XYZ file of C-alpha atoms in Angstrom:
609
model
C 110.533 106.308 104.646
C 107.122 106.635 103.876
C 105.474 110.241 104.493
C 103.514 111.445 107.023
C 99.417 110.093 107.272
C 98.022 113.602 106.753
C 97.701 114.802 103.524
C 96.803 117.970 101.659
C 92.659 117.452 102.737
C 93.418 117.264 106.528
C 94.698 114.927 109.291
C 93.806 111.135 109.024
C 90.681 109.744 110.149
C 90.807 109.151 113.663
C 89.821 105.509 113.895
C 88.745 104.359 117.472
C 86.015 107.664 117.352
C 84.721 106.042 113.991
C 84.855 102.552 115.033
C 82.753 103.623 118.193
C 80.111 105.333 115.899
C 80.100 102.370 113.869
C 79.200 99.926 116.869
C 75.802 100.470 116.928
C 75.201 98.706 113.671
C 77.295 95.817 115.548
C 74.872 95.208 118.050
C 71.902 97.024 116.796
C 69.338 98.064 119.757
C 65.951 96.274 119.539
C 66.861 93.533 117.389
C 67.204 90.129 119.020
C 66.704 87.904 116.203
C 69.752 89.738 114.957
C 72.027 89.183 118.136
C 71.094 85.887 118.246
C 72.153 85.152 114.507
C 75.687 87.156 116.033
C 76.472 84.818 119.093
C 75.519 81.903 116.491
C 78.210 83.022 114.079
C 80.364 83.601 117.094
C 80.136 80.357 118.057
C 80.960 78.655 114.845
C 83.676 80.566 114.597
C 85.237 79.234 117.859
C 84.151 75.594 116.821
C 86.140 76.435 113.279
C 89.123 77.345 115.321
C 89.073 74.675 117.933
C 88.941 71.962 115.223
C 91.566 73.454 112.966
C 94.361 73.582 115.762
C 92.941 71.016 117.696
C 91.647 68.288 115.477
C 93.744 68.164 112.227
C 97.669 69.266 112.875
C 97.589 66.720 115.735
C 96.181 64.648 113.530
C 98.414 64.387 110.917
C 101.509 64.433 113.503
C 99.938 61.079 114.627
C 99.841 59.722 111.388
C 103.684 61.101 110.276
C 104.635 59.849 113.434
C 103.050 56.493 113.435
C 104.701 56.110 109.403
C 108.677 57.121 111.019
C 108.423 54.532 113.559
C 109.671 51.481 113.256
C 111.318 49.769 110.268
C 109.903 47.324 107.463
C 106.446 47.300 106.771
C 104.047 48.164 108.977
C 101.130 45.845 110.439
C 97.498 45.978 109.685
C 96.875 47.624 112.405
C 99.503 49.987 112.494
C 98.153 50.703 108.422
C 94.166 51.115 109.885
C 95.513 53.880 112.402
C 97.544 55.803 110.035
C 94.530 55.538 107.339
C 91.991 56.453 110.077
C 94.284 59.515 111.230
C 94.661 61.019 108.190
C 90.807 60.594 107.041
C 90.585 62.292 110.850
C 92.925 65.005 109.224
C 90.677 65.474 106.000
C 87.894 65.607 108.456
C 89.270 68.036 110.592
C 89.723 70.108 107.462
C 86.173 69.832 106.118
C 84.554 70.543 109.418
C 86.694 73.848 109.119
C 85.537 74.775 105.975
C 81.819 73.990 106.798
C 81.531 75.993 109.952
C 83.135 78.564 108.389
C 80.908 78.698 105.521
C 77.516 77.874 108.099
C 78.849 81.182 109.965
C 78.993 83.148 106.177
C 75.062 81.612 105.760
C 73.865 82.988 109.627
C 76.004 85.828 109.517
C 74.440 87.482 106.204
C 71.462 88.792 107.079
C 73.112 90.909 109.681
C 75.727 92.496 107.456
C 72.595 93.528 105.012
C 70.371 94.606 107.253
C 73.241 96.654 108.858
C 73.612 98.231 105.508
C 69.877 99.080 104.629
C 69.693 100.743 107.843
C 72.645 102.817 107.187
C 71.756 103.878 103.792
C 68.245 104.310 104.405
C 69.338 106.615 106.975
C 71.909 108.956 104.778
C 68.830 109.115 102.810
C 66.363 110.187 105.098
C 69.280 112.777 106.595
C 69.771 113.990 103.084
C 66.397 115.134 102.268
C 65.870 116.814 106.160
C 68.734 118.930 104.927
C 67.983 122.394 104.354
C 67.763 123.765 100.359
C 71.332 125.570 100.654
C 73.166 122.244 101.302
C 71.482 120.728 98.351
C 72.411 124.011 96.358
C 75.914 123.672 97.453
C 76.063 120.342 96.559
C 77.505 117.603 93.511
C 75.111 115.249 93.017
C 77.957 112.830 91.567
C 80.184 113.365 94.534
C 77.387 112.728 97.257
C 75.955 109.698 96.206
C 79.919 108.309 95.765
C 80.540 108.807 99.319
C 77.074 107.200 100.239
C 78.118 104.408 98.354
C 81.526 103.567 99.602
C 80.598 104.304 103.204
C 77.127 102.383 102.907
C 79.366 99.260 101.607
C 82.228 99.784 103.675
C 79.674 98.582 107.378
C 78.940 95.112 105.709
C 82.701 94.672 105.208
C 83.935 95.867 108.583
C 81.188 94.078 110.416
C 82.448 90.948 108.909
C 86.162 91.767 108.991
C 85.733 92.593 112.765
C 83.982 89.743 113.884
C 85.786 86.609 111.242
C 89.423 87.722 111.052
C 90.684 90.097 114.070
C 88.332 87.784 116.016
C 89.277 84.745 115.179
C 92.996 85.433 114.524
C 93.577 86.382 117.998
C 91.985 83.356 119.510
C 93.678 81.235 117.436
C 97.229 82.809 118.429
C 96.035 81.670 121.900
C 95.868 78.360 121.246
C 99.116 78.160 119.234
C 101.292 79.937 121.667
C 99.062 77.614 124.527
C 100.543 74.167 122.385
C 103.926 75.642 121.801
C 104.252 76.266 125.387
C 103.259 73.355 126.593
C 105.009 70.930 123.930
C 108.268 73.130 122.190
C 109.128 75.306 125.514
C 109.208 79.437 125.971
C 111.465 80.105 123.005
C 108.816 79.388 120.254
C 106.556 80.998 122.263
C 108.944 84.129 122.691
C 109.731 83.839 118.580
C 106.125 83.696 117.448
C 104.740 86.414 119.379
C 107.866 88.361 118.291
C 107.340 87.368 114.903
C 103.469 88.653 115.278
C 104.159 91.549 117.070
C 106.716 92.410 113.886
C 104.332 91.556 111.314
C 101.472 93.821 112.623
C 103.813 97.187 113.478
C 105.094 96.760 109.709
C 101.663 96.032 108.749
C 100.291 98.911 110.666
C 103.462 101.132 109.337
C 103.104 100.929 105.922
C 99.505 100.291 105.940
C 99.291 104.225 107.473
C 101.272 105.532 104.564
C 99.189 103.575 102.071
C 96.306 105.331 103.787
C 96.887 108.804 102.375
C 97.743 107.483 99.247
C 94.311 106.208 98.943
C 92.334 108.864 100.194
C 93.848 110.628 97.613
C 93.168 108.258 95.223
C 88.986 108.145 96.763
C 89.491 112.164 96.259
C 90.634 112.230 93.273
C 87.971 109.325 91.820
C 85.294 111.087 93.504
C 85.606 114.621 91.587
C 86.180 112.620 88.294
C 82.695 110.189 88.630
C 81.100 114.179 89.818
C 82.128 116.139 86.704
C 80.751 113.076 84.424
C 77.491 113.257 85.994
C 77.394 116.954 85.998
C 78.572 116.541 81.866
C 75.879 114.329 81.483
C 72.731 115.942 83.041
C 74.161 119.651 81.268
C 74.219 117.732 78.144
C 72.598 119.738 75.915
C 74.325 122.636 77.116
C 78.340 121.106 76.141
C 75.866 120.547 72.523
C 74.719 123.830 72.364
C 78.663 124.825 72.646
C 80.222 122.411 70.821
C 81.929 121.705 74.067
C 81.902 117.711 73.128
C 86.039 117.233 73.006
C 86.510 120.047 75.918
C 84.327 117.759 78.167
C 85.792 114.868 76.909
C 89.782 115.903 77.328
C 88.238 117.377 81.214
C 87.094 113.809 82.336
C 90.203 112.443 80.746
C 92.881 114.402 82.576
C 90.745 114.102 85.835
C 90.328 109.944 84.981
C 94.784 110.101 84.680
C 94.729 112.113 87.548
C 92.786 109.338 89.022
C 95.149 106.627 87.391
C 98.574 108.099 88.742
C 97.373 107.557 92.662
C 96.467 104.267 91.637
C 99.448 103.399 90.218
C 101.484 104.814 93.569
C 98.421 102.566 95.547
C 99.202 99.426 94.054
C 102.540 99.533 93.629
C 103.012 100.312 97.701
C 100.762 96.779 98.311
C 103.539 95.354 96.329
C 105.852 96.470 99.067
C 103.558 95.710 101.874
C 103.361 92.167 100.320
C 106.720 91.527 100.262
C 107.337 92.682 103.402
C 105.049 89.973 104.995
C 106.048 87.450 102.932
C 109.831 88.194 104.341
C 108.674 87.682 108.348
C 106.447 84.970 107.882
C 109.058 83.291 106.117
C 112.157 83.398 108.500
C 109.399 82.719 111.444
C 108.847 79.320 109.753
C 111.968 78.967 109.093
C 113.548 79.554 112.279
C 110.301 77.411 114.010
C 111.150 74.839 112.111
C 114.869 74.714 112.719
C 114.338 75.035 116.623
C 111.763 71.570 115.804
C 114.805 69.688 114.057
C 117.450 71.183 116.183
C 115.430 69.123 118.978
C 114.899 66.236 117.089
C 118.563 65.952 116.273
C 118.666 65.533 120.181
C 115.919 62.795 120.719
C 113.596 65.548 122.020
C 111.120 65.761 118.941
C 109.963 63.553 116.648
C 109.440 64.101 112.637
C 105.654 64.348 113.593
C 106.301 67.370 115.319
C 108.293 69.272 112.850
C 104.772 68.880 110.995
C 102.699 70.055 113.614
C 104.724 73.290 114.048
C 104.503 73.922 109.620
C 100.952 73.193 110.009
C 100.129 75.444 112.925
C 102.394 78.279 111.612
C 101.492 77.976 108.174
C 97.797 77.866 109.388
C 98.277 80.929 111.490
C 100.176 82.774 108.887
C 96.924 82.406 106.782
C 95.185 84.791 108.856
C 97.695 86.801 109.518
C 97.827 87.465 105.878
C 94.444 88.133 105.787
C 95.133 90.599 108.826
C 97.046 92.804 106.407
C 94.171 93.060 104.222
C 91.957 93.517 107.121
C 93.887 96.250 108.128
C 93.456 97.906 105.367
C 90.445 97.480 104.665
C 89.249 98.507 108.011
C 91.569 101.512 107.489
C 89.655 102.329 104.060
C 86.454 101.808 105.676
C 87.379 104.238 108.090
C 87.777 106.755 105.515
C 84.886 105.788 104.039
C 82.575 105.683 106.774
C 83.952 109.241 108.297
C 82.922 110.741 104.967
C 79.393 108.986 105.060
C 79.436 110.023 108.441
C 80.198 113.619 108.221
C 77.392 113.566 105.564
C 74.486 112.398 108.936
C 76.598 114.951 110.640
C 76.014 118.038 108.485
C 72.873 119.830 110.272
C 69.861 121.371 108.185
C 69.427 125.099 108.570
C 65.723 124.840 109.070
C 63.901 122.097 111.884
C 60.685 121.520 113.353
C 60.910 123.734 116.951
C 60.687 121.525 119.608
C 57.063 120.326 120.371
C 56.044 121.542 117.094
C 52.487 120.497 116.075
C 50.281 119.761 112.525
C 49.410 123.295 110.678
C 45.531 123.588 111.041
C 44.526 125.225 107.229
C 41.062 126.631 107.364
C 40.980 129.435 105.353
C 44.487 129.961 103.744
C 45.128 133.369 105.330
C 48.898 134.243 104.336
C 50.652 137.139 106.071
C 54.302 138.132 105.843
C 54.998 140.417 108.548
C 57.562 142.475 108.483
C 60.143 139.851 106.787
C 63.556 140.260 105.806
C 65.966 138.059 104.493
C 69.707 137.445 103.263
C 71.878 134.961 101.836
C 74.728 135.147 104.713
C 76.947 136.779 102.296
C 75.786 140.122 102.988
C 73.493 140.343 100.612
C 69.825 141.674 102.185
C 67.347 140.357 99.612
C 64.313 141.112 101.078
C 63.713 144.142 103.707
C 61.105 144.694 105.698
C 58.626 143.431 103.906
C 54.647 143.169 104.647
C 51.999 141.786 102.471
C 48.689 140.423 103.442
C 47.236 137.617 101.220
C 43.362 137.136 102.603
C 42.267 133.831 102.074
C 40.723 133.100 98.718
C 42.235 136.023 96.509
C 45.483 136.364 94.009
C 48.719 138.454 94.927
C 50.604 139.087 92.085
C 54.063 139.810 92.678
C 56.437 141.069 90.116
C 59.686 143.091 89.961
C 62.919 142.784 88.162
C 65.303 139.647 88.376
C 66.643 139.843 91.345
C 64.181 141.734 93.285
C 63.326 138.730 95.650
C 60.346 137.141 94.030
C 61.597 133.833 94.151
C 62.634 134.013 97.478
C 59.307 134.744 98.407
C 58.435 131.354 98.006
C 61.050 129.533 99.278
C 60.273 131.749 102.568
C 56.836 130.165 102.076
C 57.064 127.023 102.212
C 60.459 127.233 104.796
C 63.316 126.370 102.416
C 65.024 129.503 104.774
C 63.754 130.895 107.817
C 63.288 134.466 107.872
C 66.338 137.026 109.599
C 63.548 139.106 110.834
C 59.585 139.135 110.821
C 57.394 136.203 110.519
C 55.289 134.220 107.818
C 51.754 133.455 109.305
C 49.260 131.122 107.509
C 45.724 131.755 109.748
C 47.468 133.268 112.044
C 49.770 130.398 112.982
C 53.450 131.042 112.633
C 54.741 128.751 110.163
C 58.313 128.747 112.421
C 56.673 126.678 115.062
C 54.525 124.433 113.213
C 55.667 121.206 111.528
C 57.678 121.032 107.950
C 55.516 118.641 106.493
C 51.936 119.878 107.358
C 53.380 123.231 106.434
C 54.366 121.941 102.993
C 51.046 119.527 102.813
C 48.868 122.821 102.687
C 51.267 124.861 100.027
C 51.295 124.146 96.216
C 53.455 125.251 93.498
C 53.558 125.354 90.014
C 57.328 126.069 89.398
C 58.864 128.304 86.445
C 61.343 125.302 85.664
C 59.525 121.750 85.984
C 61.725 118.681 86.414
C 60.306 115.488 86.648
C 61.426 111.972 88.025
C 62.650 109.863 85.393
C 59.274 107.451 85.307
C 55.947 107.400 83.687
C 53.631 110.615 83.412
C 51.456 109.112 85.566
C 54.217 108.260 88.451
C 55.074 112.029 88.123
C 51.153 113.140 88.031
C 50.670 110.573 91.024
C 53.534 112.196 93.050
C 51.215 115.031 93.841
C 49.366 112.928 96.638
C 50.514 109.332 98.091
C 47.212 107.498 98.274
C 45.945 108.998 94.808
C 44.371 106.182 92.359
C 44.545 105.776 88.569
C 40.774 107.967 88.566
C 42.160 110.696 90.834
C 44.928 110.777 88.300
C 42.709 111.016 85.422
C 40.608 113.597 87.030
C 43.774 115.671 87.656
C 44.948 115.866 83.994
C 41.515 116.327 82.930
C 41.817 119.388 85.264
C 45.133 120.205 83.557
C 44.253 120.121 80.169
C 46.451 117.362 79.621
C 44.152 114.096 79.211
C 43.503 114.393 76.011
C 47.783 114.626 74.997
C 48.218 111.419 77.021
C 45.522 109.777 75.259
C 47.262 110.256 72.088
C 50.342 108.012 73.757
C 50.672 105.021 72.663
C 51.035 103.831 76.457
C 49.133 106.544 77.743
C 49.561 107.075 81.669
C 52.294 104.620 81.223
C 54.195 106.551 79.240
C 58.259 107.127 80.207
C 59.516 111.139 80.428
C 63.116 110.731 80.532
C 65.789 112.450 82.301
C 63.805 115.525 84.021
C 61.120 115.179 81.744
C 62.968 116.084 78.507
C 61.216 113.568 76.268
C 58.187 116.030 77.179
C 57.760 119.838 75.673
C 57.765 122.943 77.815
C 53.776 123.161 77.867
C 53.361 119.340 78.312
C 55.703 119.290 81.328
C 53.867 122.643 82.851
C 50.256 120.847 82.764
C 51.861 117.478 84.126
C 53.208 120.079 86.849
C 49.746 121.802 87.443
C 48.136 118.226 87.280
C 50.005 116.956 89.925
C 49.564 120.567 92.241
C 45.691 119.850 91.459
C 45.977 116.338 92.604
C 47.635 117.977 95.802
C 44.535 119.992 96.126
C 46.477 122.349 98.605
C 44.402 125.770 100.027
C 47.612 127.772 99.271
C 49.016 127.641 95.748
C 52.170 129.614 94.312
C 52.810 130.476 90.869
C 56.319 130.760 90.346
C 57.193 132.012 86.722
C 54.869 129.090 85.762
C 54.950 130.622 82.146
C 58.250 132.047 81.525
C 59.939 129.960 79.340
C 56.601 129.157 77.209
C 55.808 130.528 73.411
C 52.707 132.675 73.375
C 50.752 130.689 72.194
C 51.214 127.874 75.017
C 51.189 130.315 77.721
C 48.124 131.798 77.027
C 46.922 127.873 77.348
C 48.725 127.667 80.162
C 47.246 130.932 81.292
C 43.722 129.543 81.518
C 44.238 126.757 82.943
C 46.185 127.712 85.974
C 43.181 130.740 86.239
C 40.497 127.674 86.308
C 43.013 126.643 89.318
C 43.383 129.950 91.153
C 39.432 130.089 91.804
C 38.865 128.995 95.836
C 42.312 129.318 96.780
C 44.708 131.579 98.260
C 47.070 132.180 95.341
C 50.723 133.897 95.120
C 51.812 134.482 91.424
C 55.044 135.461 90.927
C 55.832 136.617 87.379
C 58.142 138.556 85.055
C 55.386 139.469 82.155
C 53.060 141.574 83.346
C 50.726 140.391 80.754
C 49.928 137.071 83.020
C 48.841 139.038 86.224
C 46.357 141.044 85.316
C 43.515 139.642 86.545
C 45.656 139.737 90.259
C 43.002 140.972 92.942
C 46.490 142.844 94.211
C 50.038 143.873 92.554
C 52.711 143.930 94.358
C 55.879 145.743 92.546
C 59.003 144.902 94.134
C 62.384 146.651 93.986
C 65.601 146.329 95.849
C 63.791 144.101 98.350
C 61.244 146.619 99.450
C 57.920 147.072 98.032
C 58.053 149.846 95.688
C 54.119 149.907 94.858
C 51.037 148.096 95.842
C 47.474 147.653 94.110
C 45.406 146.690 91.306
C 46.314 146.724 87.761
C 43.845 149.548 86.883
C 45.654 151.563 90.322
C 48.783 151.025 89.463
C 48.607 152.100 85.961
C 46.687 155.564 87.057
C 49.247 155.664 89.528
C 52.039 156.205 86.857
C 54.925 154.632 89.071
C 57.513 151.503 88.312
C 54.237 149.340 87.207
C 53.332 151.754 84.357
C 57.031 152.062 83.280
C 57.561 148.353 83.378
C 53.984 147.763 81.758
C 54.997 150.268 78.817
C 58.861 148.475 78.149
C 57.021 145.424 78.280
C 54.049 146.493 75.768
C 56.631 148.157 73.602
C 58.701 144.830 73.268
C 55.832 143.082 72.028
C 55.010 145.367 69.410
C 58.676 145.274 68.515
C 58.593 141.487 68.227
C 55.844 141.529 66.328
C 56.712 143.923 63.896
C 59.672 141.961 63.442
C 57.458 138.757 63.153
């Protein structure tokens, strides 16, 4: 007996609360030209239907019929009537096959545009989430699920409307002609026969179910760890870690291939069993049809038109196996997608929220403090003023809540306590985007789109032109390096920039912040992970930058910040001390111990230089 339909992830999809989600794309609000392309395919459906159990099985009784009367040759016009019913019953047939196919052509654009609206929506939802989904998340895994669910609509739209559809009005008219012509007891056996075919359909179809989820499951977390492999690539080189990667994705990929196995072998079963009721229904139709024209009832023409009915209905009903599964699957599918648009981001717009007005670039944090939600406080109680045009350095240890700083900024998390003022204006109550329009940032780790330099320099501002762009790199330092490119501006990156050095990828970065030409800009490690001598490149440009804005650095090396108007030293998320760099050396606090570690590394690395 097969198993239960929960498995191991949680109970089964419930279908009718996905199918009603899913309804909307059915029918979609606003769009007549769209409903009107639906009723169209509706209608050729029912023509399709009406002709196929209407026109040609009658048609081709008449002509068996008109063949078994009689004895000797038949008369010329007795020959002209069979020909012309069975060219009737070729007709029949065509017409079937063309309004079919006519419904395929009208129906189309419906299915696609049901899809683009779907998927553009997933991807709308999955950038309004907040930054700890997307830290939580496997970029491999994600886009899988939008995948399957975004293709899974197109299919059950069609499935919905051109098999359950259809298959149930044509049932109507079968039992309506058996009724009428055979009595109640092929009426009585088909609908018995149907009723059979669909509860062992529905049965095993359940059981198949969980087998396949397991199967999505299990294909999912393989295509996730080969797209995590692949973008840490250079780490697994750095390790050696080539043949442990490769032995991971190949027991996940047999993991995969074991469900599969179970999958397909069940269809076999499924298959078989529909092959066994269809069969003794025909048979036993059949039989009833001879039994009755043993007895002068029936004639041969009729034992025809019951084969061609059944065997016509039987077609769909085949296909309603398949459409029950796949309507199954795309339940699955869809209720992943879906719980995707249902996962809700951290951080919205209040309600009513309007535009950020920037007029000087005023930045307060007032009395702020912030945690994970795992108990860990990482910022407490914190107040710093940043007056509009001047530099606050912050620096610290790793750990300290630097970082976090900046993601407060620019509302990646909303504050536990306190508030984050820019001119006064809370930034909780104003909108994302004009919040973000006004902020810049030069990031410690710079990852760029996988396109040209100047796509990624371009990115800083929408309705920027091939001058503005130039005009930015100039800016950056960087014109002159892209001149030397063979393609110039047009020239590819690769994968997160990686086809570009640390430096180059930092002055693309500041490029595209000038571009931006925000009133707030943040610094965040921007020179790190850069040699000396490419920092202190860096180090001028991003000062030619700073001049006229409000700027936050955040930095490690104290070497980078001293030209600061104001230090800020922080330390166990509090501020431990606050000033200038001359203050805070006379001061002889954490600034002048971390300044001396720092001074005496340098001479050790040189001496060892």
């Amino acid at each position: 007996m097969p198993p239960d339909t929960r498995t191991a992830s949680g109970p089964a999809r419930p279908m009718l609360a996905t199918l009603r989600r899913f309804l909307p794309y059915l029918w979609p609000e606003g769009a007549t030209g769209l409903k009107v392309r639906i009723v169209a395919a509706l209608m050729l459906v029912v023509a399709s239907k009406v002709v196929q159990v209407r026109g040609a099985p009658f048609a081709l009784q008449g002509a068996i019929d008109r063949m078994a009367a009689g004895s000797g040759l038949p008369s010329d016009d007795v020959l002209w009537l069979v020909i012309a019913l069975v060219a009737g019953y070729a007709a029949a047939r065509f017409a079937g096959t063309l309004f079919d196919n006519l419904r395929n052509v009208v129906f189309e654009r419906v299915g696609q545009d049901a899809t683009r609206r779907l998927a553009a929506g997933v991807f709308r939802h999955l950038h309004a989430l907040s930054l700890s989904f997307h830290l939580n998340r496997r970029t491999g895994a994600v886009t899988k699920v939008v995948e399957r669910g975004t293709k899974s609509i197109d299919t059950m739209l069609y499935f919905l409307l051109f098999n359950i559809a259809p298959t149930i009005l044509e049932l109507g008219l079968v039992l309506w002609i058996f009724g009428t012509r055979f009595g109640s007891w092929l009426v009585g056996g088909t609908l018995a026969m149907v009723v059979l075919y669909i509860a062992f359909t529905r049965w095993v179809t359940d059981w198949r179910a969980s087998l396949r989820e397991r199967m999505n499951d299990l294909d999912t977390g393989a295509v996730a760890h080969a797209v995590d492999s692949l973008l840490n690539f250079e780490t697994v080189k750095y390790f050696g870690a080539e043949a442990r990667e490769a032995a991971r994705y190949d027991r996940a990929v047999a993991h995969y291939a074991d469900a599969a196995v179970k999958s397909e072998n069940s269809l076999a079963m499924l298959n078989i069993g529909q092959a066994l009721i269809t069969g003794l229904m025909l048979a036993g139709g059949m039989t009833l049809v001879v039994v009755g024209w043993a007895r002068g009832q029936f004639s041969p023409g009729d034992v025809v038109l019951v084969s061609t009915l059944l065997t016509q209905l039987f077609r769909p009903l085949d296909l309603l196996g398949m459409v029950y599964r796949t309507v199954r699957q795309g339940v699955v599918d869809m209720g992943s997608m879906f719980d995707l648009i249902d996962t809700p981001a951290d951080v919205t717009d209040a309600p009513g929220a309007e535009a950020m007005k920037v007029t000087q670039g005023h930045v307060r944090f007032e009395r702020v403090s912030f945690g994970y939600g795992d108990g860990r406080l990482i910022l407490d109680d914190i107040d710093i003023d940043v007056p509009a045009g001047t530099t606050l350095a912050v620096v610290g240890p790793s750990g300290a809540g630097k970082s976090t700083l900046a993601r407060l900024l620019f509302r990646f998390y909303d504050p536990t306590g306190g508030r984050i003022t820019i001119d006064g204006q809370d930034i909780a109550g104003v909108t994302q985007s004009s919040l973000r329009a006004a902020i810049g940032i030069v990031p410690q780790d710079t990852v760029l789109f996988n396109d040209t330099i100047g796509y990624n320099i371009a990115y800083g501002r929408a309705d920027s032109g091939p001058d503005d762009v130039a005009r930015a790199a100039q800016g950056a330092s960087i014109a002159g390096f892209i001149a030397s490119l063979p393609q110039g501006y047009d020239t590819r990156v690769g994968e997160r920039g990686l086809k570009l050095s640390g430096g180059e990828k930092q002055r693309v970065a500041i490029a595209r912040t000038l571009l931006k030409n925000p009133p707030v800009l943040i610094l965040d490690e921007a020179t790190s992970a850069l040699d000396s001598r490419t920092e202190a490149d860096i180090l001028a440009t991003l000062e030619a930058i700073e001049r006229g804005r409000t700027t936050i650095v955040i930095a490690h090396r104290l070497s980078t910040v001293v030209h600061a108007d104001r230090i800020i030293v922080l330390e166990h998320g509090r501020i431990a001390e606050s000033g200038s760099h001359g203050e805070l050396l006379r001061k002889g606090g954490v600034y002048t111990e971390m300044w001396a570690r720092q001074a005496a590394e340098r001479e050790e690395a040189l001496a060892e230089a």
